[in-house]
Amino acid sequence: MKFTITTPLYYVNDKPHLGSLYTTLACDTISRFHRLEGNEVIFITGVDEHGQKILRTAESKNLTPKEHCDIICTKYKELWHLWDISYDRFVRTTDNLHKPIVESFFKIVEASGDIYIGRQQGWYCVGCEEYKDVESNSEEPICPIHNRKLEWRDEENLFFRLSKYQSQIEQLISKEGFILPKSRKNEIENFVKKGLRDFSISRVDLPWGIEVPGYKQHTFYVWFDALIGYLSALNPSGENITLNQLKSHGWPASVHVIGKDILRFHAVYWPAMLISAGLPLPAQVFGHGFLTREGQKMGKSLGNVLDPNELYHKYGQDAVRWYLLKDFQFGHDGDFQEQRFVELINNDLSNTIGNLLNRTISMSIKWFNNQTPTINHEEIAYHPLNEQLSKIIDEYRTTMSTLQISRSAELILNIATLANIYLNEKEPWAKIKDKANANEVAKDIYCVLEATRIVGVMLNPLLPQLSHRILAQLNFVIDDTHWTQSLRWGLLRTKEQLSKPIPVMQKLELQNES
Ligand code: MSP
């Protein structure tokens, strides 16, 4: 099965922040899961480089827009490398290969009769790159997101006939599973119910953008240009292809993962543009929540922005991935609390999972001649741990494929907890004192090690590094084309040489602000 997943194309007005990392980590996890399920994944990310916001930022730094974009784009790429983001495509909207796709898209939409010249008057937020609805009596309206004054605009623009697609969009958004999570669907339904208004897709006298063919002085509105980036991503070699051919290159997207603030663009404007261009629609749009820090919105003025680079060097990849993926229900807002973060990592990763591996390997080394115990596989086939695990694995595969990442993480932890409980109940350290119990102890230790191996495998899409560290100590390598094979009970080899265990996750300490 083909599986195309996208992050938003991030604005390059500033270096990446925790919000960009959050979406990208989630998409990385989902992509890794689908690859292990044997699907043909195209994971798209990239940057959105045109528009007034970027132009102004470059000017304020005395750089040309291109110079500025190159600097920030490199920061994104470096960051994704640091975090092991397994993207397949990285789109830049200033890439030469993007322009012809935007142009052909426009020409088809124009030929469908969906473009006309009109007058656009209204209050514009450069931060959002969007016209805002404001109460008519406010003289100096403010953007509620950026907390900055809106700018009055009155210009001749090209318009897209969004209103023509009212009933098709209504139908689309009412479809079960198109907008996820369900809680976000209402908001879009209410917006659409008010009646869709045509929107402008060009700007005049804004040189930092792609020129509209046939309309001198007009450049494409940054959102029109950026959304089409998802299509350019599917033609990485810049071949001369028709939009229709993109269908054999991975279009439509299986899911667009975005923040809740840009849901309207993805669930309403973009599908209408695609219908007009005669292209199939994405199967799903997932709007995740916003992250705050210690109860406060993050912002430069508050000086409380969490820098993903610093976080990485302070706490490492696994810890941050686990906290963001497990503790924040994907789809809901979340609050980054450092104290909670440290406690969670120490409990879940160092104690529940790390100690389980450590103590079980130590026992195996001590009692079974530095090896994994020898057992008869038939005797453990119907082991109670196996029965519990196979149900959890089934649920995990369902929750991962429905983007319930935090539930999936919880399920992994449940297995480690069950294995710990099992060990504590069986007390092999007491039983081993009597030689007659050696066989039973061998089975107990083997089964707990096996459960730990499965924890290591299931962690792979979420925490690839920790997964490798766990599996390396058990001398197991995931079959990354058929991972269901790796999830089968009883694959840990008996009489496998074990080395002295190394803690897979160091305990964290709360560190002072840097
Ligand atoms: N360039 C557009 C997207 C175009 S997609 C064709 C854009 N870029 S953005 O850089 O401003 O935002 C990218 C994503 O970051 C959005 O999905 C936004 O919701 C997300 N976040 C920005 N701040 C965030 C938090 N504090 N928390 C979580 N995500 C947040 O919009």
XYZ file of C-alpha atoms and ligand atoms in Angstrom:
545
model
C 0.000 0.000 0.000
C 1.187 3.513 -0.792
C 1.310 5.885 2.151
C 2.050 9.568 1.591
C 2.306 11.733 4.689
C 3.164 15.412 4.979
C 4.225 17.878 7.637
C 3.369 21.525 6.979
C 5.984 23.353 4.943
C 7.465 25.533 7.637
C 7.892 29.277 7.259
C 11.513 30.252 7.205
C 11.002 33.528 9.007
C 12.821 32.066 11.975
C 14.728 28.960 13.016
C 12.682 25.845 13.886
C 10.946 25.748 17.260
C 9.375 23.109 19.432
C 6.095 23.255 17.466
C 7.875 22.376 14.216
C 9.765 19.592 15.946
C 6.569 18.199 17.446
C 4.735 17.794 14.132
C 7.809 16.425 12.427
C 8.511 13.853 15.152
C 4.935 12.641 14.976
C 5.141 12.268 11.190
C 8.484 10.516 11.513
C 6.979 8.007 13.932
C 3.976 7.318 11.718
C 6.219 6.970 8.673
C 8.543 4.549 10.422
C 5.550 2.494 11.530
C 4.136 2.279 8.010
C 7.505 1.309 6.551
C 7.757 -1.519 9.062
C 4.243 -2.565 8.092
C 5.559 -3.006 4.570
C 3.922 0.076 3.072
C 5.508 2.258 0.419
C 5.962 5.457 2.369
C 6.635 8.923 1.031
C 7.253 11.237 3.961
C 7.229 14.852 2.815
C 8.470 17.863 4.698
C 9.982 21.150 3.648
C 9.906 24.896 3.890
C 7.603 27.693 2.782
C 9.843 30.500 1.610
C 7.860 33.147 -0.226
C 5.623 35.978 0.927
C 5.767 39.248 2.720
C 6.709 37.828 6.093
C 9.892 36.257 4.752
C 10.743 39.297 2.648
C 10.447 41.596 5.655
C 12.508 39.303 7.859
C 15.292 39.181 5.261
C 15.214 42.958 4.886
C 15.469 43.432 8.634
C 18.659 41.371 8.547
C 20.093 43.131 5.528
C 20.053 39.936 3.539
C 18.532 39.118 0.197
C 15.465 36.901 0.666
C 17.284 34.010 -0.990
C 20.301 34.361 1.319
C 18.023 34.419 4.317
C 16.014 31.390 3.121
C 19.186 29.402 2.499
C 20.383 30.022 6.049
C 17.119 28.977 7.710
C 16.531 26.089 5.342
C 19.925 24.689 6.303
C 18.969 24.960 9.973
C 15.862 22.873 9.307
C 17.817 20.232 7.452
C 20.483 20.073 10.164
C 17.868 19.785 12.853
C 16.024 16.978 11.110
C 19.314 15.176 10.692
C 20.067 15.548 14.394
C 16.686 14.107 15.338
C 16.914 11.222 12.832
C 13.885 12.413 10.902
C 13.404 9.846 8.165
C 11.872 12.130 5.557
C 11.892 11.051 1.930
C 11.336 14.465 0.352
C 12.269 17.961 1.394
C 10.495 20.652 -0.623
C 11.650 24.217 -0.918
C 9.118 26.522 -2.517
C 12.008 28.487 -4.039
C 13.251 25.374 -5.837
C 13.217 25.588 -9.626
C 11.209 22.405 -9.859
C 8.338 23.887 -7.849
C 7.607 26.794 -10.178
C 6.418 24.794 -13.230
C 4.080 22.754 -11.034
C 2.517 25.924 -9.609
C 2.190 27.346 -13.107
C 0.521 24.257 -14.553
C -1.766 24.032 -11.545
C -2.829 27.639 -12.051
C -3.417 27.171 -15.766
C -5.757 24.239 -15.176
C -7.646 26.080 -12.459
C -7.913 29.113 -14.729
C -9.168 26.924 -17.569
C -11.824 25.546 -15.211
C -13.163 29.096 -15.017
C -12.213 29.502 -11.379
C -10.018 32.588 -11.596
C -11.157 36.202 -11.906
C -9.839 39.659 -11.108
C -11.402 41.367 -8.144
C -10.768 43.918 -5.469
C -9.495 42.757 -2.119
C -10.028 45.028 0.826
C -9.442 44.004 4.369
C -7.226 43.639 7.405
C -4.182 41.497 6.790
C -1.886 39.749 9.252
C 1.599 39.347 7.806
C 2.447 36.858 10.576
C -0.411 34.574 9.512
C -0.195 35.671 5.873
C -3.968 35.819 5.966
C -6.866 38.302 5.786
C -8.673 38.399 9.090
C -12.354 38.892 9.861
C -12.566 41.817 12.272
C -15.439 43.657 13.890
C -16.283 46.620 11.731
C -15.911 49.170 14.540
C -12.344 48.365 15.538
C -9.965 51.052 14.331
C -6.716 49.315 15.090
C -7.494 45.618 15.046
C -4.945 43.207 16.415
C -4.179 39.652 15.292
C -5.138 37.387 18.196
C -2.410 34.906 17.245
C 0.497 37.285 16.756
C -0.730 40.035 19.008
C 0.326 42.552 16.374
C -1.558 45.271 14.532
C -3.283 44.171 11.340
C -2.526 46.072 8.151
C -5.207 47.548 5.903
C -5.006 46.347 2.310
C -6.916 47.483 -0.696
C -5.680 46.012 -3.950
C -6.620 44.343 -7.156
C -5.997 40.617 -6.886
C -6.784 37.442 -8.690
C -9.487 35.480 -6.954
C -10.237 31.795 -6.741
C -13.929 30.811 -6.886
C -14.072 28.946 -3.625
C -17.816 29.656 -3.331
C -18.460 27.399 -6.318
C -17.324 24.414 -4.267
C -19.624 24.959 -1.279
C -21.565 21.715 -1.585
C -18.558 19.573 -2.518
C -16.628 20.858 0.478
C -19.619 20.336 2.768
C -19.815 16.780 1.603
C -16.108 16.217 1.981
C -15.782 17.528 5.512
C -18.816 15.571 6.676
C -17.056 12.353 5.664
C -16.089 10.219 8.640
C -12.353 10.388 9.189
C -11.517 13.216 6.784
C -10.893 15.728 9.549
C -9.252 14.294 12.617
C -9.469 14.414 15.552
C -13.261 14.550 15.498
C -13.290 17.501 17.887
C -11.838 19.740 15.185
C -14.475 18.841 12.630
C -17.158 21.061 14.203
C -15.086 24.171 13.940
C -14.594 23.657 10.209
C -18.227 22.710 9.658
C -19.304 25.978 11.294
C -16.905 27.948 9.147
C -18.164 26.317 5.959
C -21.810 26.669 6.967
C -21.438 30.456 7.018
C -20.873 30.258 3.260
C -17.547 30.020 1.515
C -16.150 33.217 0.094
C -13.806 33.414 -2.871
C -10.248 34.146 -1.787
C -7.475 36.070 -3.408
C -4.588 34.045 -4.726
C -2.223 36.779 -5.859
C -0.532 39.867 -4.509
C 0.502 42.885 -6.514
C 3.896 44.498 -6.156
C 5.222 41.792 -3.915
C 8.303 40.661 -5.793
C 9.214 37.785 -3.455
C 6.999 35.121 -4.968
C 6.260 33.155 -8.117
C 4.945 35.313 -10.944
C 1.427 34.512 -12.093
C 1.617 33.527 -15.760
C -0.191 36.068 -17.891
C -0.571 38.646 -15.083
C 2.416 40.932 -14.832
C 2.946 42.452 -11.392
C 1.048 39.618 -9.705
C 2.836 37.013 -7.674
C 1.058 34.043 -6.149
C -0.314 34.381 -2.652
C 2.069 32.447 -0.419
C -0.544 29.891 0.665
C -1.568 29.089 -2.912
C 2.080 28.514 -3.765
C 2.910 26.571 -0.588
C 0.045 24.072 -0.672
C 1.076 23.106 -4.185
C 4.469 22.279 -2.650
C 2.969 18.976 -1.542
C 2.650 18.118 -5.233
C 6.113 19.349 -6.259
C 7.515 17.052 -3.578
C 6.308 14.137 -5.653
C 8.387 15.171 -8.640
C 11.817 15.462 -7.030
C 13.784 15.080 -10.228
C 11.928 17.991 -11.805
C 10.790 15.913 -14.786
C 8.465 17.539 -17.220
C 5.265 15.806 -16.125
C 1.583 16.596 -16.136
C -0.248 17.011 -12.861
C -2.215 13.914 -13.698
C 0.964 11.873 -13.705
C 1.488 12.734 -10.056
C -1.136 10.104 -9.336
C 1.446 7.460 -10.076
C 4.042 9.307 -8.004
C 2.224 9.103 -4.662
C -0.675 11.550 -4.916
C -3.128 11.853 -3.159
C -1.674 12.237 0.312
C -2.858 9.687 2.835
C -2.672 12.312 5.559
C -1.675 15.930 5.984
C -0.514 16.420 9.555
C -0.767 20.067 10.617
C -1.405 22.293 13.609
C -4.968 23.304 14.390
C -4.342 26.913 13.300
C -3.957 25.961 9.655
C -6.757 23.442 9.408
C -8.955 25.694 7.298
C -6.315 25.967 4.596
C -5.928 22.204 4.430
C -9.492 21.016 4.908
C -11.274 23.678 2.843
C -9.128 25.817 0.524
C -6.740 23.080 -0.589
C -9.396 20.458 -1.416
C -11.323 23.061 -3.451
C -8.148 23.952 -5.345
C -7.552 20.265 -6.028
C -11.087 19.654 -7.268
C -10.693 22.601 -9.596
C -7.391 21.173 -10.864
C -8.997 17.759 -11.401
C -6.830 16.012 -8.842
C -7.836 13.503 -6.180
C -8.203 14.673 -2.599
C -6.121 13.775 0.431
C -7.692 11.035 2.488
C -7.226 12.757 5.822
C -6.260 15.989 7.501
C -5.064 15.674 11.076
C -4.991 18.889 13.114
C -2.872 18.500 16.224
C -2.936 20.774 19.240
C -0.609 23.523 20.398
C 2.204 23.250 22.884
C 2.657 25.709 25.677
C 5.498 25.846 28.201
C 4.824 25.738 31.914
C 1.317 27.037 31.211
C 2.417 29.934 29.010
C 2.280 30.487 25.299
C 5.826 30.357 23.899
C 7.076 33.489 22.241
C 10.172 35.534 21.612
C 8.866 38.441 23.657
C 8.345 36.185 26.669
C 11.807 34.732 26.125
C 10.499 31.237 26.842
C 10.830 29.560 23.460
C 12.148 26.003 23.713
C 14.910 25.498 21.217
C 14.929 21.925 19.846
C 18.715 22.075 19.501
C 19.202 22.918 23.150
C 16.690 20.300 24.214
C 18.551 17.693 22.253
C 21.881 18.509 23.850
C 20.380 18.770 27.321
C 18.277 15.626 27.382
C 18.904 13.608 24.232
C 16.656 12.376 21.514
C 14.899 9.457 23.182
C 13.815 11.385 26.246
C 12.266 14.253 24.306
C 10.666 11.983 21.744
C 9.085 9.891 24.488
C 7.781 12.889 26.393
C 6.258 14.577 23.354
C 4.828 11.413 21.864
C 3.573 9.737 25.015
C 2.543 12.512 27.341
C 0.726 14.724 24.835
C -2.343 13.157 23.379
C -1.882 13.681 19.677
C -4.607 16.060 18.604
C -4.927 17.850 21.948
C -3.037 20.828 23.328
C -0.131 20.028 25.613
C 1.938 21.833 28.195
C 5.681 21.234 28.334
C 6.640 20.948 32.001
C 10.260 20.175 32.670
C 9.727 18.615 36.097
C 7.073 16.276 34.738
C 9.271 15.510 31.745
C 12.185 14.393 33.908
C 9.946 12.293 36.163
C 8.258 10.614 33.235
C 11.515 9.648 31.569
C 12.971 8.294 34.784
C 9.862 6.259 35.541
C 9.048 4.957 32.089
C 12.345 4.636 30.295
C 14.984 4.282 33.026
C 12.960 2.256 35.515
C 10.133 0.371 33.889
C 11.870 -0.454 30.620
C 15.583 0.072 31.339
C 15.711 -1.738 34.676
C 13.651 -4.590 33.356
C 16.223 -5.247 30.662
C 19.120 -4.736 33.001
C 18.040 -6.992 35.791
C 16.768 -9.762 33.539
C 19.973 -9.861 31.505
C 21.976 -9.882 34.759
C 20.007 -12.860 36.062
C 20.390 -14.697 32.780
C 24.139 -14.105 32.777
C 24.479 -15.226 36.350
C 22.370 -18.363 36.222
C 22.699 -19.477 32.621
C 26.362 -19.272 31.887
C 26.402 -15.780 30.341
C 23.715 -16.795 27.876
C 20.011 -16.584 27.262
C 18.371 -19.611 28.898
C 17.734 -22.811 27.006
C 14.043 -23.618 26.770
C 11.698 -25.776 24.775
C 9.702 -23.453 22.515
C 6.632 -25.652 22.609
C 6.455 -25.231 26.352
C 6.228 -21.464 26.160
C 3.926 -21.175 23.149
C 0.840 -20.673 25.326
C 2.608 -18.737 28.025
C 0.356 -16.179 29.798
C 2.735 -13.345 28.863
C 2.388 -14.302 25.207
C -1.398 -14.268 25.452
C -1.392 -10.804 27.011
C 1.185 -9.479 24.580
C -0.496 -10.594 21.413
C -3.661 -8.664 22.344
C -1.617 -5.579 23.136
C 0.336 -5.860 19.874
C -2.919 -6.010 17.890
C -4.236 -2.935 19.648
C -0.920 -1.158 19.136
C -1.022 -1.752 15.392
C -4.532 -0.305 15.284
C -3.688 2.721 17.401
C -0.572 3.455 15.360
C -2.442 3.276 12.093
C -5.085 5.658 13.456
C -2.492 8.149 14.699
C -3.186 7.527 18.377
C 0.490 7.773 19.143
C 0.265 8.400 22.872
C -1.980 5.372 23.329
C 0.530 3.301 21.367
C 3.319 4.448 23.666
C 1.201 3.557 26.680
C 0.661 0.066 25.284
C 4.410 -0.483 24.952
C 4.862 0.571 28.532
C 2.053 -1.773 29.593
C 4.043 -4.707 28.264
C 7.104 -3.698 30.253
C 4.935 -3.307 33.356
C 3.369 -6.726 32.860
C 6.813 -8.282 32.482
C 8.016 -6.568 35.659
C 4.967 -7.792 37.561
C 5.482 -11.285 36.232
C 9.088 -11.285 37.378
C 8.202 -9.997 40.825
C 5.483 -12.610 41.237
C 7.669 -15.502 40.108
C 10.638 -14.444 42.237
C 13.188 -16.417 40.217
C 15.918 -15.204 42.607
C 14.239 -17.262 45.348
C 13.412 -20.237 43.156
C 16.887 -20.615 41.729
C 18.209 -21.532 45.141
C 16.715 -24.967 44.566
C 18.361 -26.659 41.552
C 15.150 -28.574 40.840
C 13.587 -25.301 39.714
C 16.223 -24.523 37.090
C 13.921 -25.403 34.195
C 11.108 -23.264 35.432
C 13.423 -20.338 36.090
C 14.837 -20.712 32.583
C 11.331 -20.376 31.161
C 10.519 -17.370 33.346
C 13.691 -15.531 32.425
C 13.378 -16.388 28.754
C 9.790 -15.141 28.614
C 10.608 -11.883 30.367
C 13.565 -11.305 28.049
C 11.293 -12.092 25.126
C 8.716 -9.552 26.315
C 11.526 -7.015 26.625
C 12.663 -7.797 23.098
C 9.139 -7.124 21.871
C 9.134 -3.830 23.791
C 12.348 -2.982 21.923
C 10.739 -3.800 18.586
C 7.554 -1.863 19.287
C 9.567 1.154 20.393
C 11.278 1.291 17.026
C 9.006 3.774 15.230
C 8.796 6.061 18.259
C 12.310 5.907 19.702
C 14.549 4.334 17.074
C 17.749 4.885 19.048
C 16.521 3.383 22.297
C 15.024 0.515 20.342
C 18.424 -0.251 18.820
C 20.174 -0.066 22.179
C 17.720 -2.535 23.718
C 17.805 -4.943 20.818
C 21.590 -4.807 20.528
C 21.896 -6.122 24.086
C 19.627 -8.998 23.138
C 21.498 -9.597 19.879
C 18.346 -9.109 17.872
C 17.992 -7.243 14.590
C 14.568 -6.110 13.395
C 13.445 -7.392 10.048
C 12.545 -3.990 8.733
C 10.595 -5.206 5.749
C 8.340 -7.621 7.632
C 8.291 -6.372 11.134
C 5.283 -8.489 12.017
C 7.828 -11.307 11.891
C 9.894 -9.497 14.500
C 6.836 -9.135 16.712
C 6.249 -12.879 16.843
C 6.583 -14.580 20.206
C 9.624 -16.779 20.768
C 12.166 -15.254 18.402
C 14.831 -14.567 20.991
C 17.543 -17.124 20.378
C 18.309 -19.520 23.178
C 21.909 -19.975 24.304
C 22.711 -16.558 22.885
C 25.862 -15.044 24.368
C 25.013 -12.016 26.525
C 27.312 -9.221 27.597
C 27.203 -7.388 30.887
C 24.155 -5.109 30.585
C 24.644 -1.385 30.055
C 21.813 0.880 31.283
C 19.897 1.828 28.140
C 18.547 5.050 29.581
C 20.434 7.209 32.053
C 18.343 8.899 34.722
C 17.726 12.551 33.972
C 18.145 15.387 36.393
C 16.247 18.609 36.210
C 18.681 21.138 34.813
C 18.694 24.842 35.324
C 17.630 27.129 32.540
C 20.353 27.686 30.003
N 3.908 27.851 6.123
C 2.683 27.514 6.728
C 2.275 26.122 6.362
C 2.128 25.876 4.892
S 1.729 24.220 4.568
C 1.571 24.138 2.919
C 2.816 27.623 8.243
N 4.043 27.538 8.720
S 4.446 27.732 10.265
O 5.860 27.529 10.316
O 3.968 28.981 10.756
O 3.702 26.668 11.080
C 3.970 25.347 10.872
C 3.280 24.483 11.871
O 3.785 24.703 13.184
C 1.786 24.700 11.938
O 1.156 23.459 11.792
C 1.563 25.235 13.316
O 0.358 24.792 13.819
C 2.714 24.607 14.069
N 2.979 25.296 15.324
C 3.392 26.578 15.504
N 3.462 26.811 16.844
C 3.089 25.711 17.530
C 3.063 25.346 18.873
N 3.362 26.181 19.850
N 2.726 24.065 19.161
C 2.494 23.122 18.194
N 2.535 23.436 16.913
C 2.638 24.749 16.560
O 1.812 27.775 8.913
